[in-house]
PDB file of C-alpha atoms in Angstrom:
ATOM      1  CA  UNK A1187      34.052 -45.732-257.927  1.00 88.00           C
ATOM      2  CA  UNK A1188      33.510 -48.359-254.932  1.00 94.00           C
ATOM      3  CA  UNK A1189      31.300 -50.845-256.185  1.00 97.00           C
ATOM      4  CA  UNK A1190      29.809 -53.759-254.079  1.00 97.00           C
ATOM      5  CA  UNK A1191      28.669 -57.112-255.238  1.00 98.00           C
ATOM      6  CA  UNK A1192      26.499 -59.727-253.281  1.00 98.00           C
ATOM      7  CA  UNK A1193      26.730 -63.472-253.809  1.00 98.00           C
ATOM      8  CA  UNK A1194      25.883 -66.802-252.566  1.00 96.00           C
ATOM      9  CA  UNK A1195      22.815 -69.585-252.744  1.00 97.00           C
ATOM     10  CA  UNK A1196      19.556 -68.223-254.009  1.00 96.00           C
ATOM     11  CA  UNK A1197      17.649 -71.214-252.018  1.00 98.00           C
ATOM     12  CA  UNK A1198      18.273 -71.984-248.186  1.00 98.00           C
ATOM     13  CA  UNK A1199      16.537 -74.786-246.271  1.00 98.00           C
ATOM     14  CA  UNK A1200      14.711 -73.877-243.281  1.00 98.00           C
ATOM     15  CA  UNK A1201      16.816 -74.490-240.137  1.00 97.00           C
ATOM     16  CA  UNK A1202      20.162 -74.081-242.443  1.00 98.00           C
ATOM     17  CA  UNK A1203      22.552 -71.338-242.273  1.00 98.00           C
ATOM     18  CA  UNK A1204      21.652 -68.460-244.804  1.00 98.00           C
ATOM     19  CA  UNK A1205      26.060 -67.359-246.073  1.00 98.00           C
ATOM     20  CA  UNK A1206      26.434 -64.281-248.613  1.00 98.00           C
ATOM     21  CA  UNK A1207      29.672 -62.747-249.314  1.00 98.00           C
ATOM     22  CA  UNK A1208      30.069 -59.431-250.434  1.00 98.00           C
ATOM     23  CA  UNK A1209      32.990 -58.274-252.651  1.00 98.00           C
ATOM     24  CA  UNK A1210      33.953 -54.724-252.609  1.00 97.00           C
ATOM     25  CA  UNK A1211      35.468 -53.530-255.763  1.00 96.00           C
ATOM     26  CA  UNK A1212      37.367 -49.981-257.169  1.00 94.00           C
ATOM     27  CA  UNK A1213      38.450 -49.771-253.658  1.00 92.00           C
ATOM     28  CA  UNK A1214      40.284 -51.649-250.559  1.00 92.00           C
ATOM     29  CA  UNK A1215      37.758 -52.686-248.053  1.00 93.00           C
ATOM     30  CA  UNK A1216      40.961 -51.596-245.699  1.00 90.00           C
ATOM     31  CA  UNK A1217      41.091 -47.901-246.584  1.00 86.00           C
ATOM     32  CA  UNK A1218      39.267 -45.574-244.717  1.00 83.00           C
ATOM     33  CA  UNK A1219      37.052 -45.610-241.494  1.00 84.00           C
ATOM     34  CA  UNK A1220      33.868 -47.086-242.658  1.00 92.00           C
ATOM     35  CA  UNK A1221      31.304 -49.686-241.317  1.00 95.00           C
ATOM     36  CA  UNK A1222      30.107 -52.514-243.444  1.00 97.00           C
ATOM     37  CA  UNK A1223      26.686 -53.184-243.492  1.00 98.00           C
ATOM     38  CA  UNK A1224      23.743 -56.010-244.064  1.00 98.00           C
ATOM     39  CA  UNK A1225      20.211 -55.212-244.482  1.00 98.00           C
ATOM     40  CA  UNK A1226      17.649 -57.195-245.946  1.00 98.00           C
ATOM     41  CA  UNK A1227      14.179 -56.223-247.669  1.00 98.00           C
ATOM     42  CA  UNK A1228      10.758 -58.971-247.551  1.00 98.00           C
ATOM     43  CA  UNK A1229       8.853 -58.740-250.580  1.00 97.00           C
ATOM     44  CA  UNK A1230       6.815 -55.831-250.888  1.00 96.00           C
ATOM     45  CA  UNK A1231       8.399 -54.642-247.255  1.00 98.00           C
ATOM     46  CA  UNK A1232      10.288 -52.310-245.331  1.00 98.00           C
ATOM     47  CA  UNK A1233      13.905 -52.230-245.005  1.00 98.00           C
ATOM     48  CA  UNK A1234      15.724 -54.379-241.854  1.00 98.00           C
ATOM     49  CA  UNK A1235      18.771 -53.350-240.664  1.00 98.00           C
ATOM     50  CA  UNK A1236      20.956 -57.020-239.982  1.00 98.00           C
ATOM     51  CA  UNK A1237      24.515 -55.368-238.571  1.00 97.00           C
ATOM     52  CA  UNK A1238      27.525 -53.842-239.389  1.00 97.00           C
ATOM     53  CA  UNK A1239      31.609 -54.828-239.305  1.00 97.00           C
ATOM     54  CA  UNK A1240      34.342 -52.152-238.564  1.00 94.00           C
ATOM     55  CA  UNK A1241      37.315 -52.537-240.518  1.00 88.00           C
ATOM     56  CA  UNK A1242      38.931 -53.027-237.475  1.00 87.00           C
ATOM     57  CA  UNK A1243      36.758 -56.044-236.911  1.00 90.00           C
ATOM     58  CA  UNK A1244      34.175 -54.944-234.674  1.00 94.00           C
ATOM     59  CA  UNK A1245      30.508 -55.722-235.018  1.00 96.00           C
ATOM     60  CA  UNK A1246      27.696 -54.559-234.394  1.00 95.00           C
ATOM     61  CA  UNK A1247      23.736 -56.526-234.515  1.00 96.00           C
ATOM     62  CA  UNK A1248      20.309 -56.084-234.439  1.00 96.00           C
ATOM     63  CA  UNK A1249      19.354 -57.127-231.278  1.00 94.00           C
ATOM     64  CA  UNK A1250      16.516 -58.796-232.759  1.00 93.00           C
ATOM     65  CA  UNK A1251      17.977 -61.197-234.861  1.00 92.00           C
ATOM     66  CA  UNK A1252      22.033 -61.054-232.527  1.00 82.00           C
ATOM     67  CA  UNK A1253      21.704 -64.713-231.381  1.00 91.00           C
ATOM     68  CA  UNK A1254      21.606 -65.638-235.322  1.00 97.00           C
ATOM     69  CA  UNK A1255      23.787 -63.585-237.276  1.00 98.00           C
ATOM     70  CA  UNK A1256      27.354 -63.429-237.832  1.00 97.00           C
ATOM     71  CA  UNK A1257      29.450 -60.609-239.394  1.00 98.00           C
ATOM     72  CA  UNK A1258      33.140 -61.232-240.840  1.00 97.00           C
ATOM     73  CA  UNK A1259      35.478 -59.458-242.798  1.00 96.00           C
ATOM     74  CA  UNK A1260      38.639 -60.843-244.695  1.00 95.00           C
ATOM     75  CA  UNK A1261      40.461 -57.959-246.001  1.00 93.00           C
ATOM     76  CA  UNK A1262      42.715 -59.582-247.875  1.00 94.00           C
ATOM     77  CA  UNK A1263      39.749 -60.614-250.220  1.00 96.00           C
ATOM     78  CA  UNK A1264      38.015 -57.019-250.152  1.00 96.00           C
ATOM     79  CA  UNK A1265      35.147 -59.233-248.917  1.00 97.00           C
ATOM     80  CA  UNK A1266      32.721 -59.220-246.084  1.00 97.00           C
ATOM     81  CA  UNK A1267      30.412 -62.106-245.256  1.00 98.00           C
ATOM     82  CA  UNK A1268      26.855 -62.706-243.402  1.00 98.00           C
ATOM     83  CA  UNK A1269      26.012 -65.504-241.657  1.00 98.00           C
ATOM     84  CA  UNK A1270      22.291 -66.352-240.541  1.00 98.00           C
ATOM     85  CA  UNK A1271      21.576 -69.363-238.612  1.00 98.00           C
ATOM     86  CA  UNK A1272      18.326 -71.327-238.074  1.00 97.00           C
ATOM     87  CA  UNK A1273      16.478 -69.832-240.917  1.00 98.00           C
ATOM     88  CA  UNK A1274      12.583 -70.030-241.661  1.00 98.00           C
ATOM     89  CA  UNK A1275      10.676 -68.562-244.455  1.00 98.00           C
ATOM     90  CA  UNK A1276      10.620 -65.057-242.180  1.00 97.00           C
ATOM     91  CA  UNK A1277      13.875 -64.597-243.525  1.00 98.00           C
ATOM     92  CA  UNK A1278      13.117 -65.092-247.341  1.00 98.00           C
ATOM     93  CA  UNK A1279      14.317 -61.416-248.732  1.00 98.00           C
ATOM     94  CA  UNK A1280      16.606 -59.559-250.677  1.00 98.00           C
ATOM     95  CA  UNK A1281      19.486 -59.308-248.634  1.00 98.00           C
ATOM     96  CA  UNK A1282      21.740 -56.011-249.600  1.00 98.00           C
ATOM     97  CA  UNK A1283      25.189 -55.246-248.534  1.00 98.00           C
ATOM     98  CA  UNK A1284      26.339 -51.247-247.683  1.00 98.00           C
ATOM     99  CA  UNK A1285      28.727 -49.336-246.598  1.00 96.00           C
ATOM    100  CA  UNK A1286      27.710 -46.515-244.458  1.00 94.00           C
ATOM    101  CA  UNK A1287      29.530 -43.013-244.455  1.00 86.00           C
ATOM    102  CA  UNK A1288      29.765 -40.306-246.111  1.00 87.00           C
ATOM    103  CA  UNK A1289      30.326 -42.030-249.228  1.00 89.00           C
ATOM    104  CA  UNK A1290      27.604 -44.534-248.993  1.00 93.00           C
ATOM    105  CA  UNK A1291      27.643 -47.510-251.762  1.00 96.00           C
ATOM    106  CA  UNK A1292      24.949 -49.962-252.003  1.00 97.00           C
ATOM    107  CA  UNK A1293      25.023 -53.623-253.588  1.00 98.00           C
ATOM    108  CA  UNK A1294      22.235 -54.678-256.005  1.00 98.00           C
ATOM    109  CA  UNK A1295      20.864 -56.925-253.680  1.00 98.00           C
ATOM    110  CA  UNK A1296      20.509 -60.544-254.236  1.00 98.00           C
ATOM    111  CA  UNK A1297      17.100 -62.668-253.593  1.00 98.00           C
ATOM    112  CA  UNK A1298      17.416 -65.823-250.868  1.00 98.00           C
ATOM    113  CA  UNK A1299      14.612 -68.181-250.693  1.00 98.00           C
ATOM    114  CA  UNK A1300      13.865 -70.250-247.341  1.00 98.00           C
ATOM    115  CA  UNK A1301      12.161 -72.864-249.163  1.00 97.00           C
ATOM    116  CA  UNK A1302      12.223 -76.838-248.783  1.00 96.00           C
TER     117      UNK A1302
ATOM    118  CA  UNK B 678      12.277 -52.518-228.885  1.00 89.00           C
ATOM    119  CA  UNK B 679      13.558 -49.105-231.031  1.00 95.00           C
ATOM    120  CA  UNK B 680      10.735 -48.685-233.485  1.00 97.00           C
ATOM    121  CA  UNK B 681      11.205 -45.233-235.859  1.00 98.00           C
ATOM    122  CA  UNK B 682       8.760 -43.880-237.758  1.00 98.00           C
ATOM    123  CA  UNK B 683       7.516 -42.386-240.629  1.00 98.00           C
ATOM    124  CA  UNK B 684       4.533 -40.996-242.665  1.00 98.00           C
ATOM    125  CA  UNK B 685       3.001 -44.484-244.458  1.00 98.00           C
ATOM    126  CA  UNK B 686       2.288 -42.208-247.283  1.00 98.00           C
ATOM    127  CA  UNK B 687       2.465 -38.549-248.613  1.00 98.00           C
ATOM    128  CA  UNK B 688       1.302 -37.045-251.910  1.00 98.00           C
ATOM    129  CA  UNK B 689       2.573 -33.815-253.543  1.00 98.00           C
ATOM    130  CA  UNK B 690       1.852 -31.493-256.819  1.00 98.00           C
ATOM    131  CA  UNK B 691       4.783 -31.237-259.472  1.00 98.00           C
ATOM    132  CA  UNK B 692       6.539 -28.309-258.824  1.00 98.00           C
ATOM    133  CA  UNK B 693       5.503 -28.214-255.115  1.00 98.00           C
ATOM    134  CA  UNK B 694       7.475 -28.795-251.657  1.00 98.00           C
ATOM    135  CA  UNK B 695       6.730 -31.881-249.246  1.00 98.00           C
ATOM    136  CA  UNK B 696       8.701 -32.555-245.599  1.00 98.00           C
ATOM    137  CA  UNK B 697       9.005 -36.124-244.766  1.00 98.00           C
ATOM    138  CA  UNK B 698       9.726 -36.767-241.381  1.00 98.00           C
ATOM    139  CA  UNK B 699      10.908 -39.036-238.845  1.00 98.00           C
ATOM    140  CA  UNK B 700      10.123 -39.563-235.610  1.00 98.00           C
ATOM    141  CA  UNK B 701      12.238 -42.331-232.664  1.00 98.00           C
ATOM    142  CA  UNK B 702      10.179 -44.101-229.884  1.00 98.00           C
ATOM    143  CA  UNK B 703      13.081 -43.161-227.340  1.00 97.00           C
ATOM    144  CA  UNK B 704      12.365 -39.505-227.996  1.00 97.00           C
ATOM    145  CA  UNK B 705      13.778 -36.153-229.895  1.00 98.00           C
ATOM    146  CA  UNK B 706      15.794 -37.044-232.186  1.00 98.00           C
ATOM    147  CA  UNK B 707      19.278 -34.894-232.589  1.00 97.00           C
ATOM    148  CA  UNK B 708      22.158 -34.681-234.953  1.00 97.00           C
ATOM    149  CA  UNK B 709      23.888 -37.285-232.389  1.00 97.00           C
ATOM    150  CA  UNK B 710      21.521 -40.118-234.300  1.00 97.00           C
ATOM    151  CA  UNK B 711      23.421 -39.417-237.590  1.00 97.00           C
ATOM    152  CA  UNK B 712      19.705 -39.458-239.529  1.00 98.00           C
ATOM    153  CA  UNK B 713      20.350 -40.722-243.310  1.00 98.00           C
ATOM    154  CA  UNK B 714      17.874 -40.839-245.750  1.00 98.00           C
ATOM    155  CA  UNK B 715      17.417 -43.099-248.595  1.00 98.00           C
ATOM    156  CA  UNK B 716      15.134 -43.074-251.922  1.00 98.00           C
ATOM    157  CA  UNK B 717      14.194 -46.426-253.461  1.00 98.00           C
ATOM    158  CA  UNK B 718      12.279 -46.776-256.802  1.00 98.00           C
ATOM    159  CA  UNK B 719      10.497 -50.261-257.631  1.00 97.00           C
ATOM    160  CA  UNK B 720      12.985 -53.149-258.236  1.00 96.00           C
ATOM    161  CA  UNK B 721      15.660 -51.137-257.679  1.00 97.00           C
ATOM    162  CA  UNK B 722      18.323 -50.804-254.636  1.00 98.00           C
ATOM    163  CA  UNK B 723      18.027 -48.037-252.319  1.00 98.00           C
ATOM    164  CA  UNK B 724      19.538 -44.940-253.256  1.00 97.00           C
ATOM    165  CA  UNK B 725      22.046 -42.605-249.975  1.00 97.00           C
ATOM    166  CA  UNK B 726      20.702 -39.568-250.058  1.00 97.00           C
ATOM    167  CA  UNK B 727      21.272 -37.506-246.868  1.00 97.00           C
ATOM    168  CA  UNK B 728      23.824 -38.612-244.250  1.00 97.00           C
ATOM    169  CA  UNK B 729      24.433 -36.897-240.520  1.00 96.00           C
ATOM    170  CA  UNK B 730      21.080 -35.339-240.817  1.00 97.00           C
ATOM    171  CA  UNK B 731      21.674 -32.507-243.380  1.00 96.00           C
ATOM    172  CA  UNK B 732      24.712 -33.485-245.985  1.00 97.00           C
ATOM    173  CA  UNK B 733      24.110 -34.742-248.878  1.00 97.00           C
ATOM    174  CA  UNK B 734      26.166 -37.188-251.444  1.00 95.00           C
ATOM    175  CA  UNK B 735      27.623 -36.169-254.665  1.00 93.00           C
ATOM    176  CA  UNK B 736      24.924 -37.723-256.639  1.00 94.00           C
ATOM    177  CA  UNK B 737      21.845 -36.129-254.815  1.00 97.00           C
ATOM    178  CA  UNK B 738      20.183 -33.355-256.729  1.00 97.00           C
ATOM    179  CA  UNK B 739      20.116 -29.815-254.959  1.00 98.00           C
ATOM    180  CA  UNK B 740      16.039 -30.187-254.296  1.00 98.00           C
ATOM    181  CA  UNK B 741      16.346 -32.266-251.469  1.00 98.00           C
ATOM    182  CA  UNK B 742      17.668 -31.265-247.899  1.00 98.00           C
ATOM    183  CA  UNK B 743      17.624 -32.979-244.315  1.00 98.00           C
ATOM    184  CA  UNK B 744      17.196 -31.383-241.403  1.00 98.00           C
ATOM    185  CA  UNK B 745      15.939 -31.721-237.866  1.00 98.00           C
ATOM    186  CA  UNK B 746      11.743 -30.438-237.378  1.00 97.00           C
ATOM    187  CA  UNK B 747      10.092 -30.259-233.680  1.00 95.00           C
ATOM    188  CA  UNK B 748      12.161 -33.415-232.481  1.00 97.00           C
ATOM    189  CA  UNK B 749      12.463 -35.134-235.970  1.00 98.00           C
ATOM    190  CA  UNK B 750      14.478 -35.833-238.662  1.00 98.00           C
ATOM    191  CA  UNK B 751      13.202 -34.222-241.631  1.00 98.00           C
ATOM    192  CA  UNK B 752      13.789 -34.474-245.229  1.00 98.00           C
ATOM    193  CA  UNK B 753      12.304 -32.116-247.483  1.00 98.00           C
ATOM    194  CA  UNK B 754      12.077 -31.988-251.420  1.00 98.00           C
ATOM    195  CA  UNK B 755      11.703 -28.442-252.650  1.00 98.00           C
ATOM    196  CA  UNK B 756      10.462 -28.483-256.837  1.00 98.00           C
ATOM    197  CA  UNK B 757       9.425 -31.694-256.358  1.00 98.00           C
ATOM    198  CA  UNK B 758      10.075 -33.435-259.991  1.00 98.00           C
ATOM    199  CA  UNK B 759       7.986 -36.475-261.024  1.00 98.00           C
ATOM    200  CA  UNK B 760      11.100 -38.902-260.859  1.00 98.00           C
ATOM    201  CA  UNK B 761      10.698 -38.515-257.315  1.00 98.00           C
ATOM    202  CA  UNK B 762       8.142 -40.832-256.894  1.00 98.00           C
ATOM    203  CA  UNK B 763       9.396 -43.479-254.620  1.00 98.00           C
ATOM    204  CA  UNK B 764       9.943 -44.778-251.431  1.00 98.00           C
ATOM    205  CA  UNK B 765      11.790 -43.303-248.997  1.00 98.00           C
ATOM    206  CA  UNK B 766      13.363 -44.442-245.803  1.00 98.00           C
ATOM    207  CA  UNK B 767      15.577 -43.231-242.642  1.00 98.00           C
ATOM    208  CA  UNK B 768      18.049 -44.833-240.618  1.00 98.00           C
ATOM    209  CA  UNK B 769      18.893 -43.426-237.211  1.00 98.00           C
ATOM    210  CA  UNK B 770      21.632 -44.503-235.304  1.00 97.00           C
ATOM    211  CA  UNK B 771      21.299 -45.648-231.854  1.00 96.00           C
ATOM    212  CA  UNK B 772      25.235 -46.044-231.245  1.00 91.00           C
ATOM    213  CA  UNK B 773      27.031 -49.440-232.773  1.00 90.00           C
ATOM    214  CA  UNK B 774      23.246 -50.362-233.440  1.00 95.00           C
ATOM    215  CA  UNK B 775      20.725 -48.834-236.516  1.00 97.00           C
ATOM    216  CA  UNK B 776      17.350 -49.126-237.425  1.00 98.00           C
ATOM    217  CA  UNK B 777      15.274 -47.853-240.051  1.00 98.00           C
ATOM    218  CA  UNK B 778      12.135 -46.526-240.741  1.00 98.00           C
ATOM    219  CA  UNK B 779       9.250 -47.912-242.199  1.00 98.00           C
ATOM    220  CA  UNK B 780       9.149 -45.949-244.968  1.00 98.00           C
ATOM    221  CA  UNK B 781       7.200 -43.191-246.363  1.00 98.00           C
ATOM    222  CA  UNK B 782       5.435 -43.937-250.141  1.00 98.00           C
ATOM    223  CA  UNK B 783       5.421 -40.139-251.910  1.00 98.00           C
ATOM    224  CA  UNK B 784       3.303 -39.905-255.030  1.00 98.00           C
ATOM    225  CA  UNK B 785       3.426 -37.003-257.579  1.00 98.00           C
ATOM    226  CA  UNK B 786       0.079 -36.087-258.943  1.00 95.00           C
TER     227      UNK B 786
END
């Protein structure tokens, strides 16, 4: 079974760049057609939607936050990674990885502070 | 902006049925949104349960369905058991973009 594991800092200074990586496991990141997702969760909030990578390499963002984030993929790692720039305490969450499809997987989600 | 929404909060019997819905601000929502549904329990990540508007995943029990309702998505759970307490949110797609609903808090009582 696919299985998807977050990681990177737990504690971000504001106006840093947030990175997470997220390593996809029991499967190649390469097979199939699937999109590979970022989404983050506030305490005690709603779920945000941060963008998506093809495994072709195409991205998609949310429009809200496209002038900040940054979606790669290296395939030869079974990893994809997020990259959020100019971060304030708005962006303190749990931020989950996905991938979308008919045979959805979710990551645990791991907690980044925006903290000085 | 795309805002989708949902009922803040529903509560249903043990044993009975409930609809959830969900509702875009660009208008009727079809089967070309790809609606997916997701359950998520306290401290816990959120769970696929309905993709393109109606299937479900291997895991989901046979009580819930999706569907499209008078210009929503819908997601009804039929027998409803008292493990299905939760949260539960929908993501519609507005093509290479997605955005999810606020969520809808059901409570068995």
């Amino acid at each position: 079974q696919v299985q998807l594991q977050e990681s990177g800092p737990g504690l971000v200074k504001p106006s840093q760049t947030l990175s997470l990586t997220c390593t996809v496991s029991g499967g190649s990141i390469s097979s199939g057609n699937y999109y590979w997702s970022w989404i983050r969760q506030p305490a005690g909030k709603g779920l945000e939607w941060l963008g998506h990578i093809y495994t072709s390499g195409s991205t998609g963002y949310n429009p809200s936050l496209k002038s900040r984030v940054t979606i790669s993929i290296d395939t030869s790692k079974d990893q994809f990674s997020l990259k959020l720039s100019s971060v304030t305490a708005a962006d303190t969450a749990i931020y989950y990885c996905a991938r979308e499809g008919s045979e959805s997987y979710w990551g645990q989600g791991t907690l980044v502070t925006v903290s000085s | 902006q795309t805002v989708v929404t949902q009922e803040p909060s529903l509560t249903v019997s043990p044993g009975g049925t409930v609809t959830l819905t969900c509702a875009s601000s660009t208008g009727a929502v079809t089967s070309g949104y790809y609606p997916n549904w997701f359950q998520q329990k306290p401290g816990q990540a959120p769970r696929p349960l309905i993709y393109s508007t109606g299937n479900k995943h291997s895991w989901t029990p046979a009580r819930f369905s999706g569907s499209l309702l008078g210009g929503k998505a819908a997601l009804t759970v039929s027998g409803v058991q008292p493990e299905d307490e939760a949260e539960y949110y929908c993501l519609l797609y507005y093509g290479g973009a997605r955005v999810f609903g606020g969520g809808t808090k059901l409570t068995v009582l």
